[in-house]
Amino acid sequence: PCSVIYFDEFDSICPATTHSQYARQVRSELLRQMQGMDSYGEDTGHILLMIGATNKPWDVDPAFVRPGRLGARIYVGLPDDDARRYMITRALDKIAKAGIVAVGQVNVDAVVAATLGFNGADVANLVDKVQELSIERANATGVKTIEQADFDNALAQVTSSVQQTDLDKLDDWRKQNG
């Protein structure tokens, strides 16, 4: 048996600096709870895995990332072409199965190329915008399909939320901290 505890935006839960008494109490309590995690399940064979995810590892209190707590660091970069293709194709399949609008002629490879630098949330936002635009067009014209033009229009409105300065800062942090 295995249990996984996952904290997203870990830097907001365990900030390196804070003026909030509440945040300091949460940070202290979490540190106390983590003290016994190594021995959890030793006698029963149960495995406990704790994961803290963040886009700002430099903002996490160093007490949490020392060996014995969250010692392993894994960098997950932006989705590559194959990952974005999978996300787009899967989203289009879901839309088609929902039956609200059909999926017509879409050059997925062109969309993948146009979304270089997008993270997963950006891709989801793009597909949401495409669906919104196609529904608006369907209401006006009766054409209930998603076409390449919908992606082209959406790409003119939706851009990546990822800033190059953030990627550079992450890269510098990784070089310094492993």
PDB file of C-alpha atoms in Angstrom:
ATOM      1  CA  PRO A   1       0.000   0.000   0.000  1.00  0.00           C
ATOM      2  CA  CYS A   2       1.109   3.519  -0.795  1.00  0.00           C
ATOM      3  CA  SER A   3      -0.169   6.979   0.101  1.00  0.00           C
ATOM      4  CA  VAL A   4       0.766  10.174  -1.704  1.00  0.00           C
ATOM      5  CA  ILE A   5       0.482  13.643  -0.212  1.00  0.00           C
ATOM      6  CA  TYR A   6       0.736  16.312  -2.896  1.00  0.00           C
ATOM      7  CA  PHE A   7       1.113  20.033  -2.241  1.00  0.00           C
ATOM      8  CA  ASP A   8       0.786  22.362  -5.213  1.00  0.00           C
ATOM      9  CA  GLU A   9       2.226  25.872  -4.931  1.00  0.00           C
ATOM     10  CA  PHE A  10       4.422  24.617  -2.083  1.00  0.00           C
ATOM     11  CA  ASP A  11       6.131  28.006  -1.869  1.00  0.00           C
ATOM     12  CA  SER A  12       2.849  29.523  -0.642  1.00  0.00           C
ATOM     13  CA  ILE A  13       2.537  26.937   2.144  1.00  0.00           C
ATOM     14  CA  CYS A  14       6.188  27.003   3.218  1.00  0.00           C
ATOM     15  CA  PRO A  15       7.588  30.406   2.280  1.00  0.00           C
ATOM     16  CA  ALA A  16      11.175  31.234   3.138  1.00  0.00           C
ATOM     17  CA  THR A  17      10.031  34.550   4.564  1.00  0.00           C
ATOM     18  CA  THR A  18       6.660  35.669   5.839  1.00  0.00           C
ATOM     19  CA  HIS A  19       5.196  38.344   8.078  1.00  0.00           C
ATOM     20  CA  SER A  20       2.052  36.342   8.737  1.00  0.00           C
ATOM     21  CA  GLN A  21       1.773  34.646  12.120  1.00  0.00           C
ATOM     22  CA  TYR A  22      -0.635  32.132  10.612  1.00  0.00           C
ATOM     23  CA  ALA A  23       1.814  31.226   7.832  1.00  0.00           C
ATOM     24  CA  ARG A  24       4.593  30.725  10.400  1.00  0.00           C
ATOM     25  CA  GLN A  25       2.322  28.424  12.430  1.00  0.00           C
ATOM     26  CA  VAL A  26       1.427  26.353   9.360  1.00  0.00           C
ATOM     27  CA  ARG A  27       5.100  26.105   8.395  1.00  0.00           C
ATOM     28  CA  SER A  28       6.099  25.025  11.917  1.00  0.00           C
ATOM     29  CA  GLU A  29       3.326  22.443  12.166  1.00  0.00           C
ATOM     30  CA  LEU A  30       4.160  20.949   8.793  1.00  0.00           C
ATOM     31  CA  LEU A  31       7.815  20.656   9.802  1.00  0.00           C
ATOM     32  CA  ARG A  32       6.767  18.858  12.995  1.00  0.00           C
ATOM     33  CA  GLN A  33       4.544  16.464  11.054  1.00  0.00           C
ATOM     34  CA  MET A  34       7.315  15.723   8.575  1.00  0.00           C
ATOM     35  CA  GLN A  35       9.711  14.690  11.366  1.00  0.00           C
ATOM     36  CA  GLY A  36       8.205  11.227  11.689  1.00  0.00           C
ATOM     37  CA  MET A  37       7.553  10.546   8.028  1.00  0.00           C
ATOM     38  CA  ASP A  38      10.716   8.484   7.544  1.00  0.00           C
ATOM     39  CA  SER A  39       9.510   5.833   9.952  1.00  0.00           C
ATOM     40  CA  TYR A  40       5.860   5.897   8.876  1.00  0.00           C
ATOM     41  CA  GLY A  41       4.735   2.439   7.848  1.00  0.00           C
ATOM     42  CA  GLU A  42       7.990   0.640   8.671  1.00  0.00           C
ATOM     43  CA  ASP A  43       6.155  -2.070  10.579  1.00  0.00           C
ATOM     44  CA  THR A  44       3.275  -2.381   8.094  1.00  0.00           C
ATOM     45  CA  GLY A  45       5.102  -1.933   4.798  1.00  0.00           C
ATOM     46  CA  HIS A  46       3.019   1.118   3.953  1.00  0.00           C
ATOM     47  CA  ILE A  47       4.805   3.699   1.812  1.00  0.00           C
ATOM     48  CA  LEU A  48       4.191   7.416   2.262  1.00  0.00           C
ATOM     49  CA  LEU A  49       5.351   9.783  -0.449  1.00  0.00           C
ATOM     50  CA  MET A  50       5.162  13.542  -0.007  1.00  0.00           C
ATOM     51  CA  ILE A  51       5.503  15.794  -3.040  1.00  0.00           C
ATOM     52  CA  GLY A  52       5.736  19.571  -3.031  1.00  0.00           C
ATOM     53  CA  ALA A  53       5.445  21.322  -6.418  1.00  0.00           C
ATOM     54  CA  THR A  54       6.386  24.914  -7.099  1.00  0.00           C
ATOM     55  CA  ASN A  55       7.339  27.263  -9.913  1.00  0.00           C
ATOM     56  CA  LYS A  56       9.416  29.269  -7.438  1.00  0.00           C
ATOM     57  CA  PRO A  57      11.756  26.886  -5.604  1.00  0.00           C
ATOM     58  CA  TRP A  58      13.856  29.814  -4.362  1.00  0.00           C
ATOM     59  CA  ASP A  59      10.854  30.950  -2.276  1.00  0.00           C
ATOM     60  CA  VAL A  60      10.545  27.650  -0.339  1.00  0.00           C
ATOM     61  CA  ASP A  61      11.904  27.641   3.215  1.00  0.00           C
ATOM     62  CA  PRO A  62      15.256  25.775   3.058  1.00  0.00           C
ATOM     63  CA  ALA A  63      14.234  23.727   6.117  1.00  0.00           C
ATOM     64  CA  PHE A  64      11.808  21.818   3.876  1.00  0.00           C
ATOM     65  CA  VAL A  65      14.260  20.835   1.181  1.00  0.00           C
ATOM     66  CA  ARG A  66      17.077  19.574   3.336  1.00  0.00           C
ATOM     67  CA  PRO A  67      17.896  15.840   3.205  1.00  0.00           C
ATOM     68  CA  GLY A  68      15.363  13.751   5.084  1.00  0.00           C
ATOM     69  CA  ARG A  69      12.438  15.948   4.156  1.00  0.00           C
ATOM     70  CA  LEU A  70      11.904  16.899   0.535  1.00  0.00           C
ATOM     71  CA  GLY A  71      15.419  15.946  -0.465  1.00  0.00           C
ATOM     72  CA  ALA A  72      14.937  14.913  -4.098  1.00  0.00           C
ATOM     73  CA  ARG A  73      14.439  17.676  -6.621  1.00  0.00           C
ATOM     74  CA  ILE A  74      12.914  16.917  -9.984  1.00  0.00           C
ATOM     75  CA  TYR A  75      12.657  19.602 -12.622  1.00  0.00           C
ATOM     76  CA  VAL A  76       9.641  19.261 -14.899  1.00  0.00           C
ATOM     77  CA  GLY A  77      10.038  21.614 -17.811  1.00  0.00           C
ATOM     78  CA  LEU A  78       7.555  22.884 -20.333  1.00  0.00           C
ATOM     79  CA  PRO A  79       5.748  20.257 -22.399  1.00  0.00           C
ATOM     80  CA  ASP A  80       7.585  19.253 -25.558  1.00  0.00           C
ATOM     81  CA  ASP A  81       5.944  18.904 -28.978  1.00  0.00           C
ATOM     82  CA  ASP A  82       4.716  15.368 -28.295  1.00  0.00           C
ATOM     83  CA  ALA A  83       3.187  16.366 -24.957  1.00  0.00           C
ATOM     84  CA  ARG A  84       1.428  19.413 -26.451  1.00  0.00           C
ATOM     85  CA  ARG A  85       0.199  17.275 -29.381  1.00  0.00           C
ATOM     86  CA  TYR A  86      -1.206  14.769 -26.890  1.00  0.00           C
ATOM     87  CA  MET A  87      -2.928  17.510 -24.853  1.00  0.00           C
ATOM     88  CA  ILE A  88      -4.458  19.136 -27.937  1.00  0.00           C
ATOM     89  CA  THR A  89      -5.568  15.845 -29.493  1.00  0.00           C
ATOM     90  CA  ARG A  90      -7.044  14.606 -26.237  1.00  0.00           C
ATOM     91  CA  ALA A  91      -8.905  17.878 -25.680  1.00  0.00           C
ATOM     92  CA  LEU A  92     -10.323  17.776 -29.217  1.00  0.00           C
ATOM     93  CA  ASP A  93     -11.406  14.156 -28.687  1.00  0.00           C
ATOM     94  CA  LYS A  94     -13.212  15.175 -25.474  1.00  0.00           C
ATOM     95  CA  ILE A  95     -14.944  18.040 -27.248  1.00  0.00           C
ATOM     96  CA  ALA A  96     -16.044  15.759 -30.081  1.00  0.00           C
ATOM     97  CA  LYS A  97     -17.390  13.152 -27.639  1.00  0.00           C
ATOM     98  CA  ALA A  98     -19.313  15.830 -25.713  1.00  0.00           C
ATOM     99  CA  GLY A  99     -21.199  16.589 -28.913  1.00  0.00           C
ATOM    100  CA  ILE A 100     -21.452  20.350 -28.425  1.00  0.00           C
ATOM    101  CA  VAL A 101     -19.419  21.024 -31.557  1.00  0.00           C
ATOM    102  CA  ALA A 102     -17.727  18.648 -33.987  1.00  0.00           C
ATOM    103  CA  VAL A 103     -14.056  18.751 -34.823  1.00  0.00           C
ATOM    104  CA  GLY A 104     -13.414  19.532 -38.454  1.00  0.00           C
ATOM    105  CA  GLN A 105     -10.150  20.088 -40.286  1.00  0.00           C
ATOM    106  CA  VAL A 106      -7.469  21.031 -37.770  1.00  0.00           C
ATOM    107  CA  ASN A 107      -3.764  20.948 -38.520  1.00  0.00           C
ATOM    108  CA  VAL A 108      -2.617  19.742 -35.112  1.00  0.00           C
ATOM    109  CA  ASP A 109       1.058  19.921 -36.125  1.00  0.00           C
ATOM    110  CA  ALA A 110       0.658  23.629 -36.945  1.00  0.00           C
ATOM    111  CA  VAL A 111      -1.029  24.216 -33.590  1.00  0.00           C
ATOM    112  CA  VAL A 112       1.767  22.323 -31.816  1.00  0.00           C
ATOM    113  CA  ALA A 113       4.375  24.480 -33.543  1.00  0.00           C
ATOM    114  CA  ALA A 114       2.471  27.661 -32.652  1.00  0.00           C
ATOM    115  CA  THR A 115       2.294  26.687 -28.961  1.00  0.00           C
ATOM    116  CA  LEU A 116       6.030  26.355 -28.374  1.00  0.00           C
ATOM    117  CA  GLY A 117       6.667  27.820 -24.913  1.00  0.00           C
ATOM    118  CA  PHE A 118       3.149  27.100 -23.651  1.00  0.00           C
ATOM    119  CA  ASN A 119       2.690  25.239 -20.386  1.00  0.00           C
ATOM    120  CA  GLY A 120      -0.163  22.792 -19.809  1.00  0.00           C
ATOM    121  CA  ALA A 121      -2.496  25.468 -18.456  1.00  0.00           C
ATOM    122  CA  ASP A 122      -1.783  27.650 -21.495  1.00  0.00           C
ATOM    123  CA  VAL A 123      -2.683  24.782 -23.857  1.00  0.00           C
ATOM    124  CA  ALA A 124      -5.918  24.163 -21.911  1.00  0.00           C
ATOM    125  CA  ASN A 125      -6.710  27.894 -22.056  1.00  0.00           C
ATOM    126  CA  LEU A 126      -6.117  27.888 -25.817  1.00  0.00           C
ATOM    127  CA  VAL A 127      -8.459  24.941 -26.387  1.00  0.00           C
ATOM    128  CA  ASP A 128     -11.095  26.586 -24.172  1.00  0.00           C
ATOM    129  CA  LYS A 129     -10.816  29.753 -26.280  1.00  0.00           C
ATOM    130  CA  VAL A 130     -11.092  27.685 -29.488  1.00  0.00           C
ATOM    131  CA  GLN A 131     -14.236  26.026 -28.200  1.00  0.00           C
ATOM    132  CA  GLU A 132     -15.683  29.386 -27.145  1.00  0.00           C
ATOM    133  CA  LEU A 133     -14.975  30.911 -30.573  1.00  0.00           C
ATOM    134  CA  SER A 134     -16.478  27.926 -32.392  1.00  0.00           C
ATOM    135  CA  ILE A 135     -19.646  28.059 -30.274  1.00  0.00           C
ATOM    136  CA  GLU A 136     -19.987  31.804 -30.919  1.00  0.00           C
ATOM    137  CA  ARG A 137     -19.629  31.135 -34.647  1.00  0.00           C
ATOM    138  CA  ALA A 138     -22.130  28.255 -34.419  1.00  0.00           C
ATOM    139  CA  ASN A 139     -24.659  30.571 -32.805  1.00  0.00           C
ATOM    140  CA  ALA A 140     -24.179  33.128 -35.569  1.00  0.00           C
ATOM    141  CA  THR A 141     -23.850  30.854 -38.612  1.00  0.00           C
ATOM    142  CA  GLY A 142     -25.118  27.434 -37.581  1.00  0.00           C
ATOM    143  CA  VAL A 143     -21.737  25.839 -38.418  1.00  0.00           C
ATOM    144  CA  LYS A 144     -21.010  23.621 -35.436  1.00  0.00           C
ATOM    145  CA  THR A 145     -17.411  22.558 -36.037  1.00  0.00           C
ATOM    146  CA  ILE A 146     -14.002  23.492 -34.767  1.00  0.00           C
ATOM    147  CA  GLU A 147     -11.799  24.435 -37.699  1.00  0.00           C
ATOM    148  CA  GLN A 148      -8.215  25.573 -38.128  1.00  0.00           C
ATOM    149  CA  ALA A 149      -9.454  29.164 -38.335  1.00  0.00           C
ATOM    150  CA  ASP A 150     -10.711  28.849 -34.749  1.00  0.00           C
ATOM    151  CA  PHE A 151      -7.214  27.909 -33.621  1.00  0.00           C
ATOM    152  CA  ASP A 152      -5.700  30.722 -35.691  1.00  0.00           C
ATOM    153  CA  ASN A 153      -8.101  33.249 -34.130  1.00  0.00           C
ATOM    154  CA  ALA A 154      -7.525  31.888 -30.633  1.00  0.00           C
ATOM    155  CA  LEU A 155      -3.736  31.965 -31.084  1.00  0.00           C
ATOM    156  CA  ALA A 156      -4.033  35.655 -31.946  1.00  0.00           C
ATOM    157  CA  GLN A 157      -5.654  36.193 -28.529  1.00  0.00           C
ATOM    158  CA  VAL A 158      -3.991  33.625 -26.261  1.00  0.00           C
ATOM    159  CA  THR A 159      -0.290  33.734 -25.494  1.00  0.00           C
ATOM    160  CA  SER A 160       2.000  31.814 -23.217  1.00  0.00           C
ATOM    161  CA  SER A 161       1.928  32.815 -19.565  1.00  0.00           C
ATOM    162  CA  VAL A 162       5.528  31.643 -19.208  1.00  0.00           C
ATOM    163  CA  GLN A 163       8.064  34.448 -19.072  1.00  0.00           C
ATOM    164  CA  GLN A 164      11.609  33.898 -20.308  1.00  0.00           C
ATOM    165  CA  THR A 165      12.906  35.666 -17.193  1.00  0.00           C
ATOM    166  CA  ASP A 166      11.174  33.000 -15.051  1.00  0.00           C
ATOM    167  CA  LEU A 167      12.728  30.201 -17.110  1.00  0.00           C
ATOM    168  CA  ASP A 168      16.146  31.844 -16.782  1.00  0.00           C
ATOM    169  CA  LYS A 169      15.689  32.207 -13.024  1.00  0.00           C
ATOM    170  CA  LEU A 170      14.673  28.523 -12.741  1.00  0.00           C
ATOM    171  CA  ASP A 171      17.701  27.486 -14.778  1.00  0.00           C
ATOM    172  CA  ASP A 172      20.028  29.563 -12.585  1.00  0.00           C
ATOM    173  CA  TRP A 173      18.457  28.110  -9.434  1.00  0.00           C
ATOM    174  CA  ARG A 174      18.863  24.550 -10.759  1.00  0.00           C
ATOM    175  CA  LYS A 175      22.551  25.173 -11.529  1.00  0.00           C
ATOM    176  CA  GLN A 176      23.141  26.456  -7.997  1.00  0.00           C
ATOM    177  CA  ASN A 177      21.025  23.896  -6.114  1.00  0.00           C
ATOM    178  CA  GLY A 178      21.129  20.717  -8.157  1.00  0.00           C
TER     179      GLY A 178
END
